[in-house]
Coordinates of C-alpha atoms in Angstrom, one line a residue:
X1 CA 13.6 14.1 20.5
X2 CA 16.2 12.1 22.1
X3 CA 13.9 11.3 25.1
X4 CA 12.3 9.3 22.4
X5 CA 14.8 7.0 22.0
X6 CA 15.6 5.8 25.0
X7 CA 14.3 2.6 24.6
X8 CA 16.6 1.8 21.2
X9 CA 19.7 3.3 23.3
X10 CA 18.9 1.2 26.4
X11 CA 18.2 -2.2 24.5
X12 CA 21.4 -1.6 22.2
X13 CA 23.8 -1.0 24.8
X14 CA 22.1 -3.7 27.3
X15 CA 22.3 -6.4 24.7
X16 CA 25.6 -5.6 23.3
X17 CA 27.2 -5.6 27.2
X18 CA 25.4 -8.9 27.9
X19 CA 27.1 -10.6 24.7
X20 CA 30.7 -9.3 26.0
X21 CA 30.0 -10.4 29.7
X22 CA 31.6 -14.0 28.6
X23 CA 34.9 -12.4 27.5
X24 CA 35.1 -9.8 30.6
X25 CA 34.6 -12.9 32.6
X26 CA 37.6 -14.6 31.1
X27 CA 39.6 -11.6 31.9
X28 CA 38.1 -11.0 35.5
X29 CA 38.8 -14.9 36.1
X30 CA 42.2 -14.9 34.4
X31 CA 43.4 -12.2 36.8
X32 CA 42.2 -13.5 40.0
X33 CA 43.3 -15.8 42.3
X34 CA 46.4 -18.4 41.5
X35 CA 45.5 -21.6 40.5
X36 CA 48.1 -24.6 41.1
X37 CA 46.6 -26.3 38.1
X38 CA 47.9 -23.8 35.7
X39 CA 51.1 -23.2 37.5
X40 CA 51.9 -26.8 37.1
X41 CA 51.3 -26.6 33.3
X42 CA 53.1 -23.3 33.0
X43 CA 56.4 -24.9 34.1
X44 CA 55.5 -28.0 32.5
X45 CA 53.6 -27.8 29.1
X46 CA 51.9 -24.6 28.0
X47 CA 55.0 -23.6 26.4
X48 CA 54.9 -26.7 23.9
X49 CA 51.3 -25.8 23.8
X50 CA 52.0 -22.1 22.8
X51 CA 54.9 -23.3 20.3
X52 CA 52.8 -26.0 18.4
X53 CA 50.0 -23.4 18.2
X54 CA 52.4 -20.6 16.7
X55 CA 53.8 -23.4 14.9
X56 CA 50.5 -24.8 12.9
X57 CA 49.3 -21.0 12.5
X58 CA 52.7 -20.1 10.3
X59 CA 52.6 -22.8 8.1
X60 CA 49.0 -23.0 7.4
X61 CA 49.2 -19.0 6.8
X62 CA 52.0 -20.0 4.6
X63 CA 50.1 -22.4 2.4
X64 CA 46.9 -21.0 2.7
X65 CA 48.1 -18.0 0.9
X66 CA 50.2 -20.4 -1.5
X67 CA 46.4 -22.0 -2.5
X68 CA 44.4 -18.6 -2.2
X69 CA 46.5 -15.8 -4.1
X70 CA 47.7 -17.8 -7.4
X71 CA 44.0 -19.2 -8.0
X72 CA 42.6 -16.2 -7.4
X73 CA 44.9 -14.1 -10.2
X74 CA 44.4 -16.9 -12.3
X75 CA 40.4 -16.9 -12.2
X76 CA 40.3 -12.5 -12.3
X77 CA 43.5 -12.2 -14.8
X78 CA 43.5 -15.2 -17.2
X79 CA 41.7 -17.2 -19.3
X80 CA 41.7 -20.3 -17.8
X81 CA 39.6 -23.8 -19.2
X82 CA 36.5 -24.1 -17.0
X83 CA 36.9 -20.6 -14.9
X84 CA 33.2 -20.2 -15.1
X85 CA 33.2 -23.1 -13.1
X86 CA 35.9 -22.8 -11.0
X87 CA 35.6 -19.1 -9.8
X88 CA 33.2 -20.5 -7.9
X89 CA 33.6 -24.3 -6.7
X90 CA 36.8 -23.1 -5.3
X91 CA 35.1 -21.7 -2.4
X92 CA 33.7 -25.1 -1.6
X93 CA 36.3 -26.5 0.3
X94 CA 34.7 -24.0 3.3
X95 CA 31.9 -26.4 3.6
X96 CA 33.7 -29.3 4.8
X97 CA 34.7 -29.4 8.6
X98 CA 38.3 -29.8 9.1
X99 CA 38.2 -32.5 11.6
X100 CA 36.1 -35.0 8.7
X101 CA 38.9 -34.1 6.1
X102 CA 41.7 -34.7 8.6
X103 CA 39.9 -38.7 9.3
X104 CA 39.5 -39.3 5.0
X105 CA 43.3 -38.3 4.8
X106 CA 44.4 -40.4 7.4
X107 CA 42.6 -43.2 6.6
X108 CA 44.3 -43.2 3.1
X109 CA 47.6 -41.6 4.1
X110 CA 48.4 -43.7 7.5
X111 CA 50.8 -46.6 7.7
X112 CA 47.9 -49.0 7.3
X113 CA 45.9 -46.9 4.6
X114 CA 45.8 -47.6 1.2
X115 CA 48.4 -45.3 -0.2
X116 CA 51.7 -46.9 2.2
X117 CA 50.1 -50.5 1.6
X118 CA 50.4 -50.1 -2.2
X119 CA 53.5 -47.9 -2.4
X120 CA 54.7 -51.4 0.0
X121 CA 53.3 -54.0 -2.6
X122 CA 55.0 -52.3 -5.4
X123 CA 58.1 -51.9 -4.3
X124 CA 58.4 -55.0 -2.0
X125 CA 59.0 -52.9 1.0
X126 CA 58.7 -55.0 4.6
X127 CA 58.8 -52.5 7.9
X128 CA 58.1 -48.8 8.1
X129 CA 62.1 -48.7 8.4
X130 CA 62.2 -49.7 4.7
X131 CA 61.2 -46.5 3.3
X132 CA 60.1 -42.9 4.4
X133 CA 56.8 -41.8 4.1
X134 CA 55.6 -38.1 6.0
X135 CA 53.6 -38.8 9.0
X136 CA 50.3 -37.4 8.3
X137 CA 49.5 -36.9 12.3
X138 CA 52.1 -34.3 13.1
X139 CA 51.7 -30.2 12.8
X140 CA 52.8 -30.2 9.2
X141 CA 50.0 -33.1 8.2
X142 CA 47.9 -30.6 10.6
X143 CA 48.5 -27.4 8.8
X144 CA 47.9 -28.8 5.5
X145 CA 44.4 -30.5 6.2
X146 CA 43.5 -27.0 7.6
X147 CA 45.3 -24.8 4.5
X148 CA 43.5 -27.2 2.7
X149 CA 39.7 -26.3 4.1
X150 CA 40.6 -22.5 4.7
X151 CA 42.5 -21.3 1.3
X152 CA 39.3 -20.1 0.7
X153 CA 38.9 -16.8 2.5
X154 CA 42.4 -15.7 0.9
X155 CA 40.9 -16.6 -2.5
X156 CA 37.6 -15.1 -1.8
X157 CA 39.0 -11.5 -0.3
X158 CA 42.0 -11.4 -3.3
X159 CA 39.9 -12.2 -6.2
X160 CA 37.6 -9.6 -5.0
X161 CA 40.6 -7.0 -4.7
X162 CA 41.8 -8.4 -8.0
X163 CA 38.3 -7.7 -9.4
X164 CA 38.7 -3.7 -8.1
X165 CA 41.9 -3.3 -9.3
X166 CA 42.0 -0.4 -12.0
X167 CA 41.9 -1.6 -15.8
X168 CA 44.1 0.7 -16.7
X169 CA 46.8 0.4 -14.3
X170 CA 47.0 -2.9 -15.8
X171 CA 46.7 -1.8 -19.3
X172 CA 49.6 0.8 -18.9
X173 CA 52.0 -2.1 -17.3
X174 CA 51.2 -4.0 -20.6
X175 CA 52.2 -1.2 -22.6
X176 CA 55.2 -1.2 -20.5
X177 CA 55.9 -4.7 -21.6
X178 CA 55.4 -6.0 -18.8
X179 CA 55.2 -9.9 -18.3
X180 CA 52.0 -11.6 -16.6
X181 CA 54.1 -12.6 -13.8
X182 CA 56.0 -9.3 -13.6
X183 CA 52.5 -7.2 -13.4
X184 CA 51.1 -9.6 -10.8
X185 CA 54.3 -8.9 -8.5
X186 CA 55.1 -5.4 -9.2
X187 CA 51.3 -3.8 -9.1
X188 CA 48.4 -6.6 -8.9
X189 CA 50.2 -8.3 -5.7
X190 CA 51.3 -4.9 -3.8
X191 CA 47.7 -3.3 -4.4
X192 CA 45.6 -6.8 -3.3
X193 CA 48.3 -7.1 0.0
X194 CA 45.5 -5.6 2.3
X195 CA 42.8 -7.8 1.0
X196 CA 45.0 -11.0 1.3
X197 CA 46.2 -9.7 4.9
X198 CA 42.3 -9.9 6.3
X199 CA 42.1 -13.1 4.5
X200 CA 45.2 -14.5 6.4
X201 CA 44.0 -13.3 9.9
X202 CA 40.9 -15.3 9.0
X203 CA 43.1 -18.1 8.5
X204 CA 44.8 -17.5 11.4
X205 CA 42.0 -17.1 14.3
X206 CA 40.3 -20.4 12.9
X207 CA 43.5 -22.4 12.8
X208 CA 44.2 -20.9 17.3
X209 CA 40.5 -22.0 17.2
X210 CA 40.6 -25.1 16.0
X211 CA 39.7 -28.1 18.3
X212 CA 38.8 -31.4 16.0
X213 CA 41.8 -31.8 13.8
X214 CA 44.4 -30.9 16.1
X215 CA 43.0 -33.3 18.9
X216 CA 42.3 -35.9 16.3
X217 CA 46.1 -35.3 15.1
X218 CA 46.8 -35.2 18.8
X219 CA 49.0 -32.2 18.0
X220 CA 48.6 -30.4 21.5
X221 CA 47.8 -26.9 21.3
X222 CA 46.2 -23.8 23.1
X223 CA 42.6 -25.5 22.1
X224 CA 43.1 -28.4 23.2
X225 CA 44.6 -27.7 26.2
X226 CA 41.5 -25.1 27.4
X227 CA 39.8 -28.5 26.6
X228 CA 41.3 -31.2 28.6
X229 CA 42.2 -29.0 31.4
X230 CA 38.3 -28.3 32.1
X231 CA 36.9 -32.3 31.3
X232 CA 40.3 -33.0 32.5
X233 CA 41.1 -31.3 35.8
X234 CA 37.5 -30.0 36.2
X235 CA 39.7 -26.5 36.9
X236 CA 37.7 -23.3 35.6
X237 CA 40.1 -21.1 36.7
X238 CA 43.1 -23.0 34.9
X239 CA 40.9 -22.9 32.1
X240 CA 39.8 -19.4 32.1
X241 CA 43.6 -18.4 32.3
X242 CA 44.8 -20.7 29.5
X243 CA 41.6 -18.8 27.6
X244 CA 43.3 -16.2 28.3
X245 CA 46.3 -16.3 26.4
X246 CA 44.4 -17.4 23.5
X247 CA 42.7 -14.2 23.4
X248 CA 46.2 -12.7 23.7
X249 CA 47.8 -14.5 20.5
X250 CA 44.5 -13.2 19.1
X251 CA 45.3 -10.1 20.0
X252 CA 48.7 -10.1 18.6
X253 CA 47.8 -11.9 15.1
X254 CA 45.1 -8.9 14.8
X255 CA 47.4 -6.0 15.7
X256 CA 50.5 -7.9 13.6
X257 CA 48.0 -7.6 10.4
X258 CA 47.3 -3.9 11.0
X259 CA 51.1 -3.0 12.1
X260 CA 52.0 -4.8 9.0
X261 CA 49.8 -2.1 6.7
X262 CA 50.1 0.8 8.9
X263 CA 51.6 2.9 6.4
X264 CA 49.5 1.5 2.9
X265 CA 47.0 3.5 2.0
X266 CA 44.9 2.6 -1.4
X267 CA 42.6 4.8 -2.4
X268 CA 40.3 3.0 -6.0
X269 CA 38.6 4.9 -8.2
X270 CA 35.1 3.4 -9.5
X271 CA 36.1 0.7 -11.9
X272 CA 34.2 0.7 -14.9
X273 CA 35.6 -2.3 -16.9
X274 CA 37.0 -5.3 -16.4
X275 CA 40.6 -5.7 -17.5
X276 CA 41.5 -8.0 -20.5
X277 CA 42.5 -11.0 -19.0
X278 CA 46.0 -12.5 -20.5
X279 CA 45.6 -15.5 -23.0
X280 CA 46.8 -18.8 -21.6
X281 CA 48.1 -21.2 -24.1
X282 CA 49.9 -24.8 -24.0
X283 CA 51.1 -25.7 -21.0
X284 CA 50.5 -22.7 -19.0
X285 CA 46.7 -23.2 -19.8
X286 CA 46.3 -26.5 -18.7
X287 CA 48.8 -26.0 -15.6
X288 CA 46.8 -23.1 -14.7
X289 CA 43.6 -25.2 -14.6
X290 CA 45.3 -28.5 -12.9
X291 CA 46.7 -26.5 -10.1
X292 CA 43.0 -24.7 -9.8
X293 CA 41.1 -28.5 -10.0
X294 CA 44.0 -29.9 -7.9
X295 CA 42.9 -27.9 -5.3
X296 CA 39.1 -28.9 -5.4
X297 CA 39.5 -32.3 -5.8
X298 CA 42.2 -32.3 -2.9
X299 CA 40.0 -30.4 -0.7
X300 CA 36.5 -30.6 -1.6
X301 CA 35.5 -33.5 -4.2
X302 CA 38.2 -36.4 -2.4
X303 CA 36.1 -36.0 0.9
X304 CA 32.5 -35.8 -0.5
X305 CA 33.0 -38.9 -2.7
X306 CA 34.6 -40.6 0.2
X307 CA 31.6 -39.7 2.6
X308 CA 29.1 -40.7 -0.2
X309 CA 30.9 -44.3 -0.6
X310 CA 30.3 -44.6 3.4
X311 CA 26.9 -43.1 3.0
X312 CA 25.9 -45.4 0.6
X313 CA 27.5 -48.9 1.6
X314 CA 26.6 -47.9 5.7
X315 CA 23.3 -46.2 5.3
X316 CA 21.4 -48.8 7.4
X317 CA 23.7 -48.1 10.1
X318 CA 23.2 -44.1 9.5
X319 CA 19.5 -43.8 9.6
X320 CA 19.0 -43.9 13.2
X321 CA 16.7 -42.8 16.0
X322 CA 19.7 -41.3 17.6
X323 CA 20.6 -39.5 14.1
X324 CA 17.3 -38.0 13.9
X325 CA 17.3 -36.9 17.5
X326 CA 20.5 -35.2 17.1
X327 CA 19.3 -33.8 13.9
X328 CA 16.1 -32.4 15.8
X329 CA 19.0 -30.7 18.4
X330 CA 20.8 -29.0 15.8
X331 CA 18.0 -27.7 14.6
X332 CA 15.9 -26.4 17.4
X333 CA 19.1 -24.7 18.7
X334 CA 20.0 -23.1 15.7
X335 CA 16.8 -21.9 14.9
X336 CA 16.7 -20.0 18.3
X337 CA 20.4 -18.9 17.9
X338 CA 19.6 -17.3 14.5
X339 CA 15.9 -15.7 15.8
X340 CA 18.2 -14.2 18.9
X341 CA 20.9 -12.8 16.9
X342 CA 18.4 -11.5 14.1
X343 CA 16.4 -9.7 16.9
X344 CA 19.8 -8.2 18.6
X345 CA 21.4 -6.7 14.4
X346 CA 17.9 -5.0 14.4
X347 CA 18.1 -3.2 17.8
X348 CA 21.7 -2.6 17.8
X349 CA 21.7 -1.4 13.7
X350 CA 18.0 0.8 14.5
X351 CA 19.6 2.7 17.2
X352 CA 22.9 3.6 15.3
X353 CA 20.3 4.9 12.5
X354 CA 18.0 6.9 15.1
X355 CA 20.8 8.4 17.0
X356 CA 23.5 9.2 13.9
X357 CA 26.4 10.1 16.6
X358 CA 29.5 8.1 16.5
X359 CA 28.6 6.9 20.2
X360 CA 26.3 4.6 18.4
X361 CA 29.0 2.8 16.9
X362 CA 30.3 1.7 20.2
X363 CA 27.5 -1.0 21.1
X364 CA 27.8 -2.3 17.1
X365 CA 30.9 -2.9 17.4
X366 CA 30.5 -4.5 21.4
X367 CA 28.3 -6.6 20.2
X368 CA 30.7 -8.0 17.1
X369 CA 33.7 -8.9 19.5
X370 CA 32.7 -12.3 20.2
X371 CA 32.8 -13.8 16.9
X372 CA 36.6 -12.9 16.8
X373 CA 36.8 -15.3 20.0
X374 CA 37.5 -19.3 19.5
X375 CA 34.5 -21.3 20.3
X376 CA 36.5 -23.3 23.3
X377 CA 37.6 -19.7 24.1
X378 CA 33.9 -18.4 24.2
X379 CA 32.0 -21.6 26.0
X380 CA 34.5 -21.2 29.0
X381 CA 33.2 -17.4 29.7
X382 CA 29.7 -18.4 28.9
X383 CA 30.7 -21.1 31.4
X384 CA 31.7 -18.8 33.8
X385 CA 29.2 -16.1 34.0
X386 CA 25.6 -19.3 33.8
X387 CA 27.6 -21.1 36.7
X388 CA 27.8 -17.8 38.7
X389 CA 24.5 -17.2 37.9
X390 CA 23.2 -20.6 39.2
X391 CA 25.0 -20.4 42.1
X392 CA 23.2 -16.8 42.9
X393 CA 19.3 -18.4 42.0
X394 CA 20.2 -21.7 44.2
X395 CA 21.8 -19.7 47.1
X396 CA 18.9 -16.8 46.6
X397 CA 16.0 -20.1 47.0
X398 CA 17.9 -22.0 49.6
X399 CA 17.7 -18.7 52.0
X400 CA 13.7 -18.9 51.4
X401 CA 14.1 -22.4 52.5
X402 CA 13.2 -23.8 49.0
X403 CA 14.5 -26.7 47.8
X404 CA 17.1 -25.5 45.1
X405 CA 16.5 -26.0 41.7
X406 CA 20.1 -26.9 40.6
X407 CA 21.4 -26.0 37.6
X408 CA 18.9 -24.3 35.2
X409 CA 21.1 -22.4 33.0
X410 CA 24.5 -24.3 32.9
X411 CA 23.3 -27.3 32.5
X412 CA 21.0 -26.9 29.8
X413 CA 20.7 -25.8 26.0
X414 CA 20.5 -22.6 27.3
X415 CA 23.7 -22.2 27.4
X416 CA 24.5 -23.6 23.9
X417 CA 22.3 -21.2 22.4
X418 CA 23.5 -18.2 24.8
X419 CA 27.3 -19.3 23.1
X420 CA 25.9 -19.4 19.5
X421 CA 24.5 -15.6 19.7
X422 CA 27.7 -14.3 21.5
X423 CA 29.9 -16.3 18.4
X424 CA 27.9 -15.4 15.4
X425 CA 26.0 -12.2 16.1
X426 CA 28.1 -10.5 14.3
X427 CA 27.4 -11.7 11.5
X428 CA 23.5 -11.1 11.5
X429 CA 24.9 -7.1 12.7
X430 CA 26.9 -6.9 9.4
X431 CA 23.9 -8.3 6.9
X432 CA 21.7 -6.1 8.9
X433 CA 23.9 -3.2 8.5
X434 CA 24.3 -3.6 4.7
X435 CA 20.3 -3.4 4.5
X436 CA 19.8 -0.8 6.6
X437 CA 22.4 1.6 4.8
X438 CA 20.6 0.8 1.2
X439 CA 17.6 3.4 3.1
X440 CA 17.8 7.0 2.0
X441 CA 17.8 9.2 5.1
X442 CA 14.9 10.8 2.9
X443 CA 13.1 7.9 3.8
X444 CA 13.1 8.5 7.4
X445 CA 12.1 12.0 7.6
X446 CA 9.2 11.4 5.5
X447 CA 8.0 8.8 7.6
X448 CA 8.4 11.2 10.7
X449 CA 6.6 13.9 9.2
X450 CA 3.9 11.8 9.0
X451 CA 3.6 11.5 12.7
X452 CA 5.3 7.7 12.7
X453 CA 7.5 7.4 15.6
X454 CA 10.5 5.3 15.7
X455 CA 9.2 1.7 16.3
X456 CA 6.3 2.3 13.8
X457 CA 8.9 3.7 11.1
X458 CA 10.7 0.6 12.0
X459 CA 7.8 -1.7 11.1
X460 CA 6.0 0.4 8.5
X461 CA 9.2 1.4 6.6
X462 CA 12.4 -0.1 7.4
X463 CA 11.7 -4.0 8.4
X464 CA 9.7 -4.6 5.0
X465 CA 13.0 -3.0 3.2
X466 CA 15.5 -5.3 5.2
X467 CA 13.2 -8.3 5.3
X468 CA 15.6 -10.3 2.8
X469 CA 18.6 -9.0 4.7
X470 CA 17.4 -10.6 8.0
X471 CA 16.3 -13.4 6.3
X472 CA 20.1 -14.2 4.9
X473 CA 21.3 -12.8 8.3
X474 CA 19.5 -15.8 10.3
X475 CA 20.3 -18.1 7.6
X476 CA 23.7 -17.8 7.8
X477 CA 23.9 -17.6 12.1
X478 CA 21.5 -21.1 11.8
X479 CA 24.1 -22.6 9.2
X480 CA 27.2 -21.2 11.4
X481 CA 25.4 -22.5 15.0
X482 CA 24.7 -25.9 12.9
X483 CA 28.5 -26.5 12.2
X484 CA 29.7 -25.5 15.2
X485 CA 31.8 -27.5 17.3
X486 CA 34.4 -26.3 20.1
X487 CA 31.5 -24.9 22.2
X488 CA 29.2 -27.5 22.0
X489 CA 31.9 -29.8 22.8
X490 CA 32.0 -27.9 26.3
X491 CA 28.0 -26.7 26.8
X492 CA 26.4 -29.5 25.8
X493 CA 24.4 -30.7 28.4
X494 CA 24.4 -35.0 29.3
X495 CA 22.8 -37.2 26.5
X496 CA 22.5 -34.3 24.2
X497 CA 24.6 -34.2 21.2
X498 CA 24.4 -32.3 18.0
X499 CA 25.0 -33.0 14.8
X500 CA 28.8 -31.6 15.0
X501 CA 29.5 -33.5 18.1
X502 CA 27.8 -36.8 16.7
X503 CA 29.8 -36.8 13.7
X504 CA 33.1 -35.6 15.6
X505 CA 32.8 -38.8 18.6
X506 CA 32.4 -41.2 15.4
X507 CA 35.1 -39.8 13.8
X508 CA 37.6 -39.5 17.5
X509 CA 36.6 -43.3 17.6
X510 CA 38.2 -44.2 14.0
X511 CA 34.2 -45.1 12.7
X512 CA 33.6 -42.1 10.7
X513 CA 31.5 -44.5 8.0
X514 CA 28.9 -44.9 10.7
X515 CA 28.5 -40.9 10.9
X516 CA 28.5 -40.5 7.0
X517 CA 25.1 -39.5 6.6
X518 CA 25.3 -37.0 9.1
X519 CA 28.9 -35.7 7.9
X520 CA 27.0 -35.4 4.5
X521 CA 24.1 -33.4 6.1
X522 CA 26.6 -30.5 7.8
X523 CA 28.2 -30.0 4.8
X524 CA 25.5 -29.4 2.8
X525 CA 24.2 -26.9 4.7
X526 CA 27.6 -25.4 4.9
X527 CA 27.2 -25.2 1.0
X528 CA 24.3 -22.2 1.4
X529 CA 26.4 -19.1 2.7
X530 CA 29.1 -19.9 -0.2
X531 CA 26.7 -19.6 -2.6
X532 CA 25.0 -16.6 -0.8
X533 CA 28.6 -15.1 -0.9
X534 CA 29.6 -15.9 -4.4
X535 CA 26.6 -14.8 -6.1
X536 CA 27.1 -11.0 -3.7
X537 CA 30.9 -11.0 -5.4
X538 CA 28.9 -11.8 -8.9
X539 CA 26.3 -9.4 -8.5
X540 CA 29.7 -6.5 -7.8
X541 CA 31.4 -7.8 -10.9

């Protein structure tokens, strides 16, 4: 029986050890030989890297959570004006890439933006020594354009706990006479801390990860530093090392979140009503719902209407062959990303069903590893293991006495698309694996004692049962390889931009109105998976 399987054991653990090749190369690399590169910015500069990186991480955890918890009580405990509406547009701010809504804010919050020059004209101020006015490019400006675009997964992951939380724990505190405030910090707080602690390392690995707004802030961290000292100093190994200890602060956020609720254990029963959420009346009601709109109209509907005002007054300038070419990039090499991915969740997920032995897990969870990895992070070992590669074909040719090729896989969209599957198939394995575990295990036997064998119970039974589940799964990989930026930055090979990259050189070069249309385009399609999401935390309520 087990003979029978090979193929779905040997696929699963293949594919899932090619996807963590990039980060074992990182390691091999960072271990090796000394580089001089790296020693000079060890005694130099990596330790203002490291402390602006630790730096921007605490206060956008800090605010993030400040954004996320409160409007997330509000929308599951209170009636608030309008929560049908914004239960849900709160999650929009996820669709808009950090780096466009760090160039709106500066535009409008800069010395020469329209916020100083009024503030100036009204109170007849001269120099910038007149008055102060917080600088907007520093790592406080920095953590709040990125609190701002990433309060989300806190609010998504601690309305959902609030949601779970048991009606009549909540009912007994307000026979206790407890206060709405007093019930949310003694038991609604305490029993969500779990939930908000995975939403905060979320928080936490994009803001290490994050390459546009702290290079458009110039606020030097461990990003941009990976960055500028490949392009810069053309050193891989420097790089790989500084890579490195990105995937140790990683490392430490992750284990910091688990040490931090070692000891909590929760254990829900099913929930079978909602609890009656607290009336809301004078000023708390419409405090509640101005602190919730704040919120979307700071970090969702500012931007958009500012994109759409350059959309509309620069569209001539928009609608270009070169936007449409770049359009066509983003497209083919999503589309190949997401087909990839979709094909490893299936072999990966199949073989954990055939075999049932907790060995199975092991490749699943391989094969998840690199989305917890920064895209800068990720492209320098996918760097490192297609140059090697290269270098074996051309050396492999040239002792034929062939003329070598030169660089097929480095230098091409290959390696874009290789980096997309090793960031986001993980989450293809996770839609896939939801699917897959809606199948009785009735199913299965029935279609073996009818002679099918495992590929034909795959495609008779199991693919037209998961169809819509691999269907969202490469929708959401295509939308995630569409916004990407970090590793396209690095992979992309000469004259070939994306969509991402396109939008990111206008904006580095102060002319985001030019790459409006464009800007518009990526967070549309960054729109999809929130509403994918929010109508999956519907359908549980």
């Amino acid at each position: 029986m087990t003979e029978k399987f090979l193929f779905w054991r040997t696929s699963s653990w293949g594919l899932s050890l090619l996807l963590v090749l990039p980060i074992l190369a990182i390691v091999y690399t960072a271990i090796g030989d000394a580089d001089e590169i790296f020693a000079h910015l060890m005694s130099t500069v990596l330790g203002t890297y490291a402390w602006n990186t630790l730096s921007v991480v605490a206060f956008t955890l800090l605010l993030a959570i400040i954004f996320g918890v409160p409007s997330a009580w509000l929308m599951v405990m209170c009636r608030v004006p309008g929560a049908k509406v914004l239960q849900w547009a709160l999650v929009l701010p996820l669709a808009m890439p950090s780096y466009i809504v760090a160039y709106i804010y500066t535009d409008w919050f800069d010395y020469a933006g329209p916020v100083q020059i009024w503030l100036r004209n009204l109170f007849g101020w001269q120099t910038i020594h007149d008055y102060y006015f917080p600088d907007i490019r520093s790592i406080g400006g920095a953590a709040l354009i990125m609190a701002l675009v990433l309060f989300p997964y806190v609010y998504l992951l601690a309305r959902g706990a609030f949601m779970e939380q048991s009606a009549s724990l909540l009912n007994s505190a307000r026979l206790l006479k407890c206060s709405p405030l007093e019930s949310f910090r003694r038991l609604s707080l305490p029993l969500a801390r779990p939930s908000i602690a995975v939403g905060a390392s979320l928080v936490a690995m994009e803001t290490v990860g994050d390459f546009g707004t702290m290079s458009y802030f110039a606020v030097p961290t461990l990003t941009t530093a990976v960055y500028d000292t490949w392009l810069g100093y053309s050193s891989l190994t420097a790089a790989a090392k500084l890579s490195a200890v990105m995937l140790l602060v990683i490392f430490l956020l992750l284990s910091a979140e688990r040490y931090s609720r070692r000891k909590l254990k929760l254990f829900h029963q099913e929930v079978s009503a909602q609890p009656e959420p607290y009336p809301l009346s004078g000023w708390r009601k419409w405090a509640a719902a101005a602190w919730c709109w704040g919120l979307i109209g700071a970090a969702f509907l500012f931007p958009v209407f500012q994109l759409l005002y350059y959309a509309v007054n620069y569209f001539a300038e928009s609608w270009t062959p070169e936007f449409r070419q770049y359009s066509i990039n983003s497209l083919s090499v999503s589309f190949w990303a997401a087909l990839i991915a979709c094909f490893i969740a299936i072999a990966v997920n199949f073989n954990r069903r055939l075999v049932n032995k907790s060995s199975a897990v092991v490749p699943l969870r391989i094969a998840s590893m690199g989305y917890a990895v920064p895209g800068t992070v990720l492209a320098i070992g996918v760097m490192i293991i297609l140059v090697s590669t290269d270098h074996l074909i051309n050396g492999f040719v040239r002792s034929l006495d062939y003329r070598p090729p030169g660089l097929l896989l480095s230098g091409t969209m290959f390696a874009l698309i290789v980096a997309f599957v090793v960031r986001f198939s993980a989450v293809a394995i996770g839609s896939v694996e939801s699917s897959l575990a809606k199948i009785p295990p009735s199913m299965d036997m029935a279609a073996r004692t009818m002679g099918c064998n495992a590929t034909a119970m795959l495609r008779r039974v199991h693919f037209p049962l998961i169809r819509r589940g691999i269907l969202i799964a490469g929708l959401l990989v295509f939308i995630e390889s569409m916004k990407e930026l970090n590793a396209a930055l690095l992979l992309r090979p000469f004259n070939f931009e994306t969509l991402a990259t396109y939008v990111f050189n206008f904006a580095s070069d102060e002319q985001l109105e030019h790459a409006a249309l464009p800007a518009i385009l990526l967070v549309l399609v960054g729109l999809i998976p929130l509403i994918v999401v929010n109508r999956s935390l519907e359908q549980k309520s």
